[in-house]
Coordinates of C-alpha atoms and ligand atoms in Angstrom, one line a residue:
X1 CA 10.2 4.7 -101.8
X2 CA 7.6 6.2 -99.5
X3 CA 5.0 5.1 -100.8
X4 CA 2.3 7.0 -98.7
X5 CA 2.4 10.4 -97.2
X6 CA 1.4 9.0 -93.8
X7 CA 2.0 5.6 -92.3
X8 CA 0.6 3.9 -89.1
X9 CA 2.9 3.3 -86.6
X10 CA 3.0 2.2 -83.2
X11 CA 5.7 3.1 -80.9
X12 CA 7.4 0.1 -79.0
X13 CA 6.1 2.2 -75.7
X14 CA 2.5 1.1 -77.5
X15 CA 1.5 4.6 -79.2
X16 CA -0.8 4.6 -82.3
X17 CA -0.3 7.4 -84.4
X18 CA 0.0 8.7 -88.1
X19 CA 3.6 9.5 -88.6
X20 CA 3.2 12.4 -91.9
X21 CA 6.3 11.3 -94.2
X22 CA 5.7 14.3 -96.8
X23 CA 7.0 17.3 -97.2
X24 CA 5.6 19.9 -95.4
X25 CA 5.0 22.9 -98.2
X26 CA 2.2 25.5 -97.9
X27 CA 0.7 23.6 -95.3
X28 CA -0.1 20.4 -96.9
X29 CA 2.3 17.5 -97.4
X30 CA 3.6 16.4 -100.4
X31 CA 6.1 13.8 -101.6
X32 CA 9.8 14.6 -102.9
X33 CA 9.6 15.2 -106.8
X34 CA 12.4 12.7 -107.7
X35 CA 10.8 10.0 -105.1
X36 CA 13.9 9.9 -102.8
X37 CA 13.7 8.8 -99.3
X38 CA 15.5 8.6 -96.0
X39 CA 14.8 5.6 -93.9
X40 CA 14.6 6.4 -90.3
X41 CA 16.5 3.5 -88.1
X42 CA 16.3 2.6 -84.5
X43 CA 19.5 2.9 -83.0
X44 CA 18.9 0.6 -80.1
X45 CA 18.0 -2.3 -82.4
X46 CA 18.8 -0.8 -85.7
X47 CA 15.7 -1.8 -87.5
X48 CA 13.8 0.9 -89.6
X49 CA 10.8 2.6 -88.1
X50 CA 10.1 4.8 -90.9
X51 CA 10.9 6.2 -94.7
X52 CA 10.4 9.5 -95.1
X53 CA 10.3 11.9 -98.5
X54 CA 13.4 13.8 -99.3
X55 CA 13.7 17.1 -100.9
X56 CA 15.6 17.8 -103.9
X57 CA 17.0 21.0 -104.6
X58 CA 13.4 21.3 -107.0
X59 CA 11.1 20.9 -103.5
X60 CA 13.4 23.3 -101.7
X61 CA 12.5 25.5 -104.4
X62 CA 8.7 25.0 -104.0
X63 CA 9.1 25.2 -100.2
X64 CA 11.3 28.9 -100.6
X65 CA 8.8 29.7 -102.8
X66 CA 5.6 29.2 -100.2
X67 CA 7.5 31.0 -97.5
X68 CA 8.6 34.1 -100.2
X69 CA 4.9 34.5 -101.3
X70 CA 3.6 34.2 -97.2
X71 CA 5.7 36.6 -96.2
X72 CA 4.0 39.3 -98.2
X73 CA 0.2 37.8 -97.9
X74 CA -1.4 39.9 -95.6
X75 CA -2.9 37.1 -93.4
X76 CA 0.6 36.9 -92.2
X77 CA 1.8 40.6 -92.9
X78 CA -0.8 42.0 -91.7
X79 CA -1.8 39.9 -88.6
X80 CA -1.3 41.8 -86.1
X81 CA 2.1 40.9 -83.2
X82 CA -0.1 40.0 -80.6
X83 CA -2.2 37.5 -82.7
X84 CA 0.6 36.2 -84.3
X85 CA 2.3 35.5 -80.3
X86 CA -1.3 33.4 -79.4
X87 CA -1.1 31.6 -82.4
X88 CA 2.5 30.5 -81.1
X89 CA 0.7 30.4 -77.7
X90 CA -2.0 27.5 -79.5
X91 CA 1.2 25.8 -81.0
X92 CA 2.6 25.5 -77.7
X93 CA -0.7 24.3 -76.0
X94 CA -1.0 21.4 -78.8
X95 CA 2.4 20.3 -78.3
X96 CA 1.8 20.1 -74.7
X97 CA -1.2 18.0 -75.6
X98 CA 1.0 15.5 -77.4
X99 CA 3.7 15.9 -75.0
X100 CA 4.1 11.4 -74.5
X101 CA 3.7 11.0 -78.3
X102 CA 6.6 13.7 -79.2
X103 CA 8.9 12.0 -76.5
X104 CA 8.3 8.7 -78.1
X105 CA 9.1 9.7 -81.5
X106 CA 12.4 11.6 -80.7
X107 CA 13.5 8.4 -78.1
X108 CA 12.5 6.0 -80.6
X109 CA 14.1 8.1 -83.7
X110 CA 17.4 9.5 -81.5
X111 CA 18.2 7.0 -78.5
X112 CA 17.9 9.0 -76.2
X113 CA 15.3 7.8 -72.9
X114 CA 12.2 8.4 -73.4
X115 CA 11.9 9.2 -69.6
X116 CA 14.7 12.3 -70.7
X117 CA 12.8 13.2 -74.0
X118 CA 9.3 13.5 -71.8
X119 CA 10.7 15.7 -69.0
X120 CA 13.6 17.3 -70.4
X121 CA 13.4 17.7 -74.5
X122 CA 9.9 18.3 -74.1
X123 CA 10.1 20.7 -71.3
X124 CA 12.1 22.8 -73.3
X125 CA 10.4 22.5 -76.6
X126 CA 7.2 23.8 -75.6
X127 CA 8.8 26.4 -73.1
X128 CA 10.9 28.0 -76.1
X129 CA 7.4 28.1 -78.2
X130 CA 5.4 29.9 -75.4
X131 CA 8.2 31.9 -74.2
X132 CA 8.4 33.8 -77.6
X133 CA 5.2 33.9 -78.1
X134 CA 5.3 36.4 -75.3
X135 CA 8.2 38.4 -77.2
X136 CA 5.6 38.8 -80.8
X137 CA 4.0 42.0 -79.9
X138 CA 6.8 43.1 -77.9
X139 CA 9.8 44.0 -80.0
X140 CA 10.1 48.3 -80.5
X141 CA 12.1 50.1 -82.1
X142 CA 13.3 53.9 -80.7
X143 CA 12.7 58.0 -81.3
X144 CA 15.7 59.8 -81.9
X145 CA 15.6 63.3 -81.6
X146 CA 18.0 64.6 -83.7
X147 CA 17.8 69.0 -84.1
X148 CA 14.6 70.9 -83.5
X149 CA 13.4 70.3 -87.5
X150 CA 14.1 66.7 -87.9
X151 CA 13.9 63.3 -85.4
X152 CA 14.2 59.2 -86.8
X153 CA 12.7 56.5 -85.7
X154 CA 13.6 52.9 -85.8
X155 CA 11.0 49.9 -86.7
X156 CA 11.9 46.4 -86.1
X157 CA 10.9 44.6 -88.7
X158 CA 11.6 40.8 -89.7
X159 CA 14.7 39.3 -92.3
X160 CA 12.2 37.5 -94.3
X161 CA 12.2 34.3 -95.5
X162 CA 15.0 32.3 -93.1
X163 CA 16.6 28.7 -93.8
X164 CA 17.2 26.9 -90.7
X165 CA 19.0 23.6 -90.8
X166 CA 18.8 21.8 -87.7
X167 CA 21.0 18.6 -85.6
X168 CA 19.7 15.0 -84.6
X169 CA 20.7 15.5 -81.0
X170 CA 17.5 17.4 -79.8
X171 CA 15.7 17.5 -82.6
X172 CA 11.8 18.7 -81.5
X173 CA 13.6 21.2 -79.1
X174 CA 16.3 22.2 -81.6
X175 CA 13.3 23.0 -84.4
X176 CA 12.0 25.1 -81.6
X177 CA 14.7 26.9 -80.4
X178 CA 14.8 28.1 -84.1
X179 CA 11.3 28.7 -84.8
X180 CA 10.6 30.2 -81.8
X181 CA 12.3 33.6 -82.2
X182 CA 12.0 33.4 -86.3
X183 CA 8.0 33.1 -86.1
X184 CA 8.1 36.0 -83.0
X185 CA 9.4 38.2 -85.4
X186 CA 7.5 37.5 -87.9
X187 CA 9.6 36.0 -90.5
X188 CA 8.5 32.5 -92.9
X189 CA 10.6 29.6 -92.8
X190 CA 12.2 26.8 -94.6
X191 CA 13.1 24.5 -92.1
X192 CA 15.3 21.1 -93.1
X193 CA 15.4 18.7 -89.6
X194 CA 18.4 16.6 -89.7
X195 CA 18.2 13.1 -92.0
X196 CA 18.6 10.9 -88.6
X197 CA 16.0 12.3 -86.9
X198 CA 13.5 13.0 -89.6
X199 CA 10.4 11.9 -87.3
X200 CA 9.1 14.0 -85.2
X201 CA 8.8 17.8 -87.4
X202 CA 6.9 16.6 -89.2
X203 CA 4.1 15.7 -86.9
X204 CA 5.1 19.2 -85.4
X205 CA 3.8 20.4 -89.3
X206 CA 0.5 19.0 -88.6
X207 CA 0.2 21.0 -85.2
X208 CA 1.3 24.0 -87.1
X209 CA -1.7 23.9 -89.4
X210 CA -4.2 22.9 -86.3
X211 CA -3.0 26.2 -84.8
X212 CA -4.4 28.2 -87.7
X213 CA -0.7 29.4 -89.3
X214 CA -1.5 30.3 -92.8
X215 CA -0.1 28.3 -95.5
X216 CA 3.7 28.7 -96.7
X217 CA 4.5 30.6 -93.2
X218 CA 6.5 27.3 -92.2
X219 CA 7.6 25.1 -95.0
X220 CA 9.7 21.6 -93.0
X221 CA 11.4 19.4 -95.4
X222 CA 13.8 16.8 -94.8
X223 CA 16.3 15.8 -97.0
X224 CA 20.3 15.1 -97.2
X225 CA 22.6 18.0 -96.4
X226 CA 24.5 18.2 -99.6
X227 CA 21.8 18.4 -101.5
X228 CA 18.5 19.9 -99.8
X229 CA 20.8 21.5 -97.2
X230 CA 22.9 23.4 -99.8
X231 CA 19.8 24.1 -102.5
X232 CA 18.3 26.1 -99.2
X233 CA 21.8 28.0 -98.4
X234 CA 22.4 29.0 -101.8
X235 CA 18.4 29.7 -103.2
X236 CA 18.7 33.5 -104.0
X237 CA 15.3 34.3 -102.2
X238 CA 16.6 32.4 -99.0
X239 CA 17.3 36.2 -96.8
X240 CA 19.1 34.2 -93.9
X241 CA 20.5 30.5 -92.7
X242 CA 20.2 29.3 -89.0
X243 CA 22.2 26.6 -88.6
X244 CA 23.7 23.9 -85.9
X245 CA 25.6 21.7 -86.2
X246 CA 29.7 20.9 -87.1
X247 CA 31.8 23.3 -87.7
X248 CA 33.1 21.5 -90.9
X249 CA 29.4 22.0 -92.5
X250 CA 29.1 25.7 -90.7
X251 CA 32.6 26.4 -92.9
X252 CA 31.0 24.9 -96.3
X253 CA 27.3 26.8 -95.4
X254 CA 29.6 30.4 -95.0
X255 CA 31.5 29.6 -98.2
X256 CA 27.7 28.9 -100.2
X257 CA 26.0 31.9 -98.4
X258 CA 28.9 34.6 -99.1
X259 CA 27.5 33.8 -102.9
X260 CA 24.3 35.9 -102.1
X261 CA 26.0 37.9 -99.0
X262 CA 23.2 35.8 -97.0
X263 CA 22.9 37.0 -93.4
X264 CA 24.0 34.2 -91.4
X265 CA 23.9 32.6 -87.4
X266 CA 26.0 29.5 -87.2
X267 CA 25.5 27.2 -84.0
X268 CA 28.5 24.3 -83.6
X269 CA 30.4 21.9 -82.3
X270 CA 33.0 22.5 -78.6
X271 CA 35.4 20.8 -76.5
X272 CA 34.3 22.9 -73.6
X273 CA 36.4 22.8 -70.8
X274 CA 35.0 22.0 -66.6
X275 CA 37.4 23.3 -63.9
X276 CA 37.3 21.9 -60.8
X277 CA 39.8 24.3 -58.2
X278 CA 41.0 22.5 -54.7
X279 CA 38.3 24.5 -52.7
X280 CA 35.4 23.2 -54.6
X281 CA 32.7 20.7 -53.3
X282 CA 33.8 17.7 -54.8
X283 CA 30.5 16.1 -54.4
X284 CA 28.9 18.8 -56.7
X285 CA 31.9 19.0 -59.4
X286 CA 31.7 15.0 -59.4
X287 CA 27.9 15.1 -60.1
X288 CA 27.8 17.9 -62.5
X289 CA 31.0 16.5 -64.1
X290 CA 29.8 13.3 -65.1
X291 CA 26.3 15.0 -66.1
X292 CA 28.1 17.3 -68.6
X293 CA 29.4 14.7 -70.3
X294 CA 27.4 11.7 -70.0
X295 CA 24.2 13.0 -70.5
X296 CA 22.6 12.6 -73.9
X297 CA 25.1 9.8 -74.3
X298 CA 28.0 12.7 -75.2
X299 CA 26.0 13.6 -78.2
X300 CA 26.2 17.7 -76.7
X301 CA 27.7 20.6 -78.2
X302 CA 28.1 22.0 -74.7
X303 CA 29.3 18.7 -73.2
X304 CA 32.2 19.4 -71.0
X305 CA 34.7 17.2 -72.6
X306 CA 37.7 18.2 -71.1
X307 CA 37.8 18.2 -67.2
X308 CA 40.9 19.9 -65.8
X309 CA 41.5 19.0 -62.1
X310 CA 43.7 20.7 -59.3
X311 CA 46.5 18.2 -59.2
X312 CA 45.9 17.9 -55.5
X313 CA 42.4 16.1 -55.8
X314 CA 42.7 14.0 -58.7
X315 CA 42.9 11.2 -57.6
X316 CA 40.4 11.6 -55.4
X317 CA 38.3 12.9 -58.2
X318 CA 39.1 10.0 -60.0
X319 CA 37.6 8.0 -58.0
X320 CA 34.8 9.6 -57.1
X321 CA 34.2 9.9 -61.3
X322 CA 34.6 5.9 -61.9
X323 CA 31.7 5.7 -59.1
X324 CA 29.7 7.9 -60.7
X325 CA 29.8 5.9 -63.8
X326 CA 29.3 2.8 -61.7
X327 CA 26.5 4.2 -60.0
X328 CA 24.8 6.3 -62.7
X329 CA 25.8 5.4 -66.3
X330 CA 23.0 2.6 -66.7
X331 CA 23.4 1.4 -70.2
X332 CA 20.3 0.1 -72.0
X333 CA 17.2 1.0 -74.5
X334 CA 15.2 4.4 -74.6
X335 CA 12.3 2.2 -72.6
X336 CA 13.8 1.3 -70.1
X337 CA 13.1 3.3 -67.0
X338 CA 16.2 2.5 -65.7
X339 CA 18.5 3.9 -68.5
X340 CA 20.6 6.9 -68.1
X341 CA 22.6 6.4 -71.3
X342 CA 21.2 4.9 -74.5
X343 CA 22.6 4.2 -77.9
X344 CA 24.4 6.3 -80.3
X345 CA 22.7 8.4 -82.7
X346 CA 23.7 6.3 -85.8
X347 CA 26.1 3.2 -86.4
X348 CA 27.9 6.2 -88.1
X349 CA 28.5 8.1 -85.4
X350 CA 28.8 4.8 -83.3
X351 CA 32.2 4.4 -85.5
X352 CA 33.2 7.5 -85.2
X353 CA 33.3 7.4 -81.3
X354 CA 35.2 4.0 -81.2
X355 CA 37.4 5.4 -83.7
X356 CA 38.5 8.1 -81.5
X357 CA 38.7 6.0 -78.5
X358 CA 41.2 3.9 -80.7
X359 CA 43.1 7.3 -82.0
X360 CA 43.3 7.9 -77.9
X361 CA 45.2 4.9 -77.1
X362 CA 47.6 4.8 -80.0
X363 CA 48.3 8.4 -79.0
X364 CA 49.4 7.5 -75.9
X365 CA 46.5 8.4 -73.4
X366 CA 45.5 6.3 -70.4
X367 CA 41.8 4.2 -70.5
X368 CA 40.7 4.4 -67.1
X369 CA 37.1 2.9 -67.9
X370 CA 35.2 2.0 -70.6
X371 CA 36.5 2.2 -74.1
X372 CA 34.6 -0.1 -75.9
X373 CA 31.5 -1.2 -77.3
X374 CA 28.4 -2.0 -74.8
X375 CA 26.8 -5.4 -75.4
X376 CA 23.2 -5.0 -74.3
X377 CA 21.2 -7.6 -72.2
X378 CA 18.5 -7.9 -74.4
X379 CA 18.9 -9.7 -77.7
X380 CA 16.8 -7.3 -79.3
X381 CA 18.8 -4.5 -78.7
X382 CA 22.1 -6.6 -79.7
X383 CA 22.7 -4.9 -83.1
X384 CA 22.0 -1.2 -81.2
X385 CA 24.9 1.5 -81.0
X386 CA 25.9 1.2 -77.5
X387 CA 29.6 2.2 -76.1
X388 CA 30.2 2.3 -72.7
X389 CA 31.2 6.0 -70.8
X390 CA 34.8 6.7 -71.3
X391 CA 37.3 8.1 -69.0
X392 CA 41.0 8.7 -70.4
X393 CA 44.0 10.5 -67.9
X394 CA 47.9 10.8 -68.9
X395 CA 46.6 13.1 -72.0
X396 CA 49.1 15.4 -73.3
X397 CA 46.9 19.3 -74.6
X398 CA 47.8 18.6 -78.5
X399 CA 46.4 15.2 -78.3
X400 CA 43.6 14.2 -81.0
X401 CA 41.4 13.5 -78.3
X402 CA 41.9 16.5 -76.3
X403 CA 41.3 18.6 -79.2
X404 CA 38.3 17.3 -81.1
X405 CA 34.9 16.9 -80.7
X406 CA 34.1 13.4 -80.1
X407 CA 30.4 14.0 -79.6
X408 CA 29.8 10.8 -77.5
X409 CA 30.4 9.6 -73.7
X410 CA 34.0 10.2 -74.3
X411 CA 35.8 12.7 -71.0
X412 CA 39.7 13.4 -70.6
X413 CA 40.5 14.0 -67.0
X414 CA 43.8 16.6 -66.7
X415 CA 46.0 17.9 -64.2
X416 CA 46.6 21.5 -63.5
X417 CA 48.8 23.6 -60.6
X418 CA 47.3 27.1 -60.9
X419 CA 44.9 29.1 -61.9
X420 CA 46.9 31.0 -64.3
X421 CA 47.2 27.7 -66.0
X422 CA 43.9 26.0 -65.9
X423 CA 42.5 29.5 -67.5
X424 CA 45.0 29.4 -70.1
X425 CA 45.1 25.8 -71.0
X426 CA 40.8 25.9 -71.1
X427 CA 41.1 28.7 -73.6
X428 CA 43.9 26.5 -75.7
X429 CA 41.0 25.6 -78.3
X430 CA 39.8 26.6 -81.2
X431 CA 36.2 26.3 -80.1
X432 CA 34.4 28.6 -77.2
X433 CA 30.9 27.4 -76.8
X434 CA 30.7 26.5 -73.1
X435 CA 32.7 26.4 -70.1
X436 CA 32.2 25.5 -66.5
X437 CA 34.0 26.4 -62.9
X438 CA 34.1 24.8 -59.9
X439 CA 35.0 26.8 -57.0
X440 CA 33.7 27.8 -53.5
X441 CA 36.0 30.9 -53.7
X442 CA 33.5 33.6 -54.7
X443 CA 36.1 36.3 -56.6
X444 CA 37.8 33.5 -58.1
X445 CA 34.7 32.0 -59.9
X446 CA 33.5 35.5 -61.1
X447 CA 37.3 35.8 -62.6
X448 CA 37.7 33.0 -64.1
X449 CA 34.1 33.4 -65.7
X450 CA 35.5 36.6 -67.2
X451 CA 38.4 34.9 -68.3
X452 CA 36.9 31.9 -70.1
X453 CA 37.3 32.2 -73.9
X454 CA 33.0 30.8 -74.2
X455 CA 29.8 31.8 -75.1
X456 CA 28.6 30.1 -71.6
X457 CA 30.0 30.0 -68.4
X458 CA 28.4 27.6 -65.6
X459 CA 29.4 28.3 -62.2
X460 CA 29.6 24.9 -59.8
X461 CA 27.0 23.6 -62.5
X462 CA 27.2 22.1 -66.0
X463 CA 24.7 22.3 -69.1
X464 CA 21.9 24.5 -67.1
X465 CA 20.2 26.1 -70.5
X466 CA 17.0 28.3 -70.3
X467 CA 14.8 29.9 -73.0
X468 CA 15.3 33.3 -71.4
X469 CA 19.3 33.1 -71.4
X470 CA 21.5 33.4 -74.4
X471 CA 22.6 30.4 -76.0
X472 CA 25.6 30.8 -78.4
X473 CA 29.7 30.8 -79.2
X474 CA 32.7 32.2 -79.6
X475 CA 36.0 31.5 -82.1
X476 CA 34.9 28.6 -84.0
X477 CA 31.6 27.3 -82.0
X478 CA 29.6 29.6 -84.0
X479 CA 28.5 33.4 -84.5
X480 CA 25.4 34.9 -83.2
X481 CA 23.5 33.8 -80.3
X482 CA 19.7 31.8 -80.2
X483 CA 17.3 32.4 -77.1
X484 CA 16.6 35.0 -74.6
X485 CA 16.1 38.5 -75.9
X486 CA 19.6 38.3 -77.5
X487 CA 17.9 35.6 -80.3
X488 CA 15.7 38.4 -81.7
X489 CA 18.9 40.1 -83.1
X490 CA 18.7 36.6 -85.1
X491 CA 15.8 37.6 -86.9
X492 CA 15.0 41.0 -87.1
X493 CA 16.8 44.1 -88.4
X494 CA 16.7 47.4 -87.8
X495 CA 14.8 50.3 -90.6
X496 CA 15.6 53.9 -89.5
X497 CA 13.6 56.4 -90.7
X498 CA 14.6 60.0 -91.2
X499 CA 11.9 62.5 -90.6
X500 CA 12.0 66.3 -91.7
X501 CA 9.2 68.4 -90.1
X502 CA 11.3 71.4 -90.4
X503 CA 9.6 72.3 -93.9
X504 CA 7.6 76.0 -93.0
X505 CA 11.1 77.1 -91.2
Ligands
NAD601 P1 26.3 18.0 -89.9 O1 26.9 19.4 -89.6 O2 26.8 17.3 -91.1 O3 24.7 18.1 -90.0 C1 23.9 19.1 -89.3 C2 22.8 19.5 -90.3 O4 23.5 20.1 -91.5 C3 22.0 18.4 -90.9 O5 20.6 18.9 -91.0 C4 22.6 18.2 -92.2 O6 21.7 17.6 -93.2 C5 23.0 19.6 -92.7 N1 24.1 19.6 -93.6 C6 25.1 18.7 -93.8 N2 25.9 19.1 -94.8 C7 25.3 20.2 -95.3 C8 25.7 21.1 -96.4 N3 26.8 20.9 -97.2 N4 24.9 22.2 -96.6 C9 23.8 22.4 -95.9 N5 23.4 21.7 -94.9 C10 24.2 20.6 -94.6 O7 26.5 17.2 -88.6 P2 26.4 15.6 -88.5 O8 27.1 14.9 -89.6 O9 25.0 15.3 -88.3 O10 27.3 15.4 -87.2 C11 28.7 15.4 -87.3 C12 29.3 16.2 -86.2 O11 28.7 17.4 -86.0 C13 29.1 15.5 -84.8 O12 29.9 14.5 -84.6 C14 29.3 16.7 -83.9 O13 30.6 16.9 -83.7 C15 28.7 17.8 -84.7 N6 27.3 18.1 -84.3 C16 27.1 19.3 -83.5 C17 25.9 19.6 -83.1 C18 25.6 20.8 -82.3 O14 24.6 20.9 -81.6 N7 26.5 21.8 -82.3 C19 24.8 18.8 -83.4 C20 25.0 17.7 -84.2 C21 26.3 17.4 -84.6

């Protein structure tokens, strides 16, 4: 049991603060009405850092509620689109403000380093916030002239209230990425953080009311999937669901949302293919290569999982690969400068990555390096989720491992003789959510971008992401798209209205 709405805590990086626990409902915090709680856990020692309140399908209610009764007050209706893009504009500032604290929370809480949550997560967090905040007063609809007696015009207006269930793997950045374009638009939200990162939205909630948002405009609960999760995607008043996330869950949240024909933008899971073509600078696909798939500790929808390889330069790629690992891949906690790859999110997930590593070698497939668990240095960290990077070769296209997401520093490195079949054997997926080409022959890298059955192509680059470019899949890595102009779309809809002046003809 929680048994306060806010506890003190100091981060082991030594930063006092009041983590909020509550839930976040017409903008004070409250605690779950049947007294359930998720117990946040360190996953480089596995100790708890905090128990948060949990919403049952009751709170969701309350919170679906708040946003349904906002969205028609008029300090939200009618605040006018330029005010309501500097409030987002004062979010952003404040989260800039508590730019170290943030980073601390969602190392501590995810695993990631806190050196990569302060510059990277961060970055992107409060870019996504200010970047819409520029797009509030700045979404029009058209005139249509239609004959001499009648025109229409369009008006953009918001979906209303929208359910957004978010990942553990960024989780300040993926809250913003959400409420970014959501709040630009002027819809209210319900948004439910995932229950292994359940840390750092909520302090966001208490930046939210310091920027002046009036109450019920953004409701953030945490709670378990099945239950809060699925009380949000099936509440009648609920007009849309954002989610990320698998594509097993983004299957169930379709099935629950055709009950109220709910308008729906599904991000999910990849096995994203990187090809490196003989003519390419193998120093760049090596770096970008291992950086696409050992960054975040694997834990990346995008990551590119499966790197196909001219058969004339594998070996040398090979090589070049383990070194990167060697030189690069330093194992250890999220305080440690020197740590480029920390623990797993969970021991879950921990599992689930040996378990696939295991699958791998029954099935046949060659362990080049790593494969097993990582046993830290430190004895404090000795219980944490570590696995060391992962390289498999010999691994036949209908193997497990070259099929599934593994979601973890997991890579299968695979020949290929042309171009015809590198193309076709990338697209051999069910998913399509990124894709990346190495090449220094210009027509062929615009081709094969063409195509690449994926929502993202990177050209002699992996994972570059941008709140101004569209982020979003094809086939079974999701429908719709989130940032740039394109994650609008998300969130508004179009009203035309039909205009008769043609009455004293
Ligand atoms: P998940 O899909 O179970 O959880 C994602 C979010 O959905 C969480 O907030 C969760 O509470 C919620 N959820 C779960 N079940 C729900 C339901 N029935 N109704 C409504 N909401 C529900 O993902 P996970 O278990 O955290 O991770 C499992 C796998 O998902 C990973 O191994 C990885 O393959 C994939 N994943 C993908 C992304 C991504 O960015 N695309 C992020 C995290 C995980």
């Amino acid at each position: 049991m929680a048994d306060s709405l806010f506890v003190d805590i100091t981060t082991p990086n030594g930063r006092q603060y009041q983590q909020p626990t509550g839930l976040f409902i017409n903008n004070e915090f409250r605690p779950s009405s049947s007294g359930q709680t998720i117990v946040s856990l360190d996953p480089a020692t596995d100790k708890p850092i905090a128990t948060v309140h949990a919403a049952t399908a009751e709170d969701v209610d309350a919170a679906v509620q708040a946003a349904k009764a906002a969205l028609s007050h008029s300090t939200w209706k009618l605040l006018p689109a330029t005010e309501r893009g500097q409030l987002m504009g004062r979010l952003a500032d404040l989260m800039e403000e508590n730019r170290e604290l943030f980073a601390a929370i969602d190392a501590w809480d995810n695993g990631k380093p806190y050196q990569v949550a302060l510059t990277e997560d961060l970055t992107e967090a409060i870019t996504t916030i200010r970047y819409y905040s520029g797009w509030a007063d700045k979404t029009f609809g058209q005139t249509i002239s239609t004959t001499p007696q009648k025109f229409a015009y369009t008006i953009r207006q918001p979906i209303g209230v929208v359910g957004q269930i978010i990942p553990w793997n960024y989780p300040l950045s993926m809250a913003t990425w959400k409420l970014g374009p959501a709040l630009a638009c002027g819809n209210t939200v319900v948004i439910k953080a995932a229950e292994q990162t359940p840390l750092s939205i909520l302090v966001l909630a208490t930046l939210i009311k310091k920027a002046g948002f009036p109450p019920g405009v953004v409701n953030i609960i945490n709670g378990y999937g099945k239950e809060a999760g699925a009380a949000l995607v099936q509440h009648p008043l609920v007009d849309k669901i954002a989610f990320t996330g698998s594509t097993a869950t983004a299957r169930e949240i379709m099935k629950m949302a055709a009950g109220t024909l709910k308008n729906i933008t599904l991000e999910t899971g990849g096995k994203s293919p990187l090809i490196v073509y003989p003519d390419a600078d193998l120093e760049q696909a090596v770096k970008w290569s291992h950086f696409g798939i050992m960054s975040n500790k694997g834990e990346i929808c995008t990551a590119t999982s499966r790197i196909f390889v001219h058969r004339s330069i594998l070996t040398t790629f090979l090589e070049k690969f383990k070194e990167a690992i060697e030189t690069t891949s330093k194992i250890g906690d999220q305080w440690d400068e020197n740590t480029y790859q920390g623990p797993q999110v969970t021991r879950a997930q921990y599992e689930r990555v040996l378990a696939y590593i295991e699958t791998a070698k029954q099935e046949g497939a060659t362990l080049v390096t790593g494969g097993k668990p990582y046993t830290p240095k430190d004895e404090k960290n000795a219980k944490g989720y570590f696995i060391e990077p992962t390289v498999f070769t010999d691994v036949t296209d209908d193997m497990r491992i070259c099929k599934e997401e593994v979601f973890g520093p997991v890579v299968v490195i695979l020949p290929f003789d042309s171009e015809e079949e590198s193309v076709r054997r990338a697209n051999d997926t069910t998913y399509g959510l990124g894709a990346a080409v190495f090449t220094t022959d210009l027509e062929r890298a615009h081709r094969v971008a063409a195509d690449i059955e994926a929502g993202m192509v990177w050209i002699n680059s992996s994972q570059d992401c941008d709140p101004r470019i569209p982020f979003g899949g094809v086939k079974q890595s999701g429908i719709g798209r989130e940032l740039g102009e394109a994650g609008l779309e998300a969130y508004s809809q179009v009203k035309a209205v039909h205009v008769n002046m043609g009455s004293r003809l």
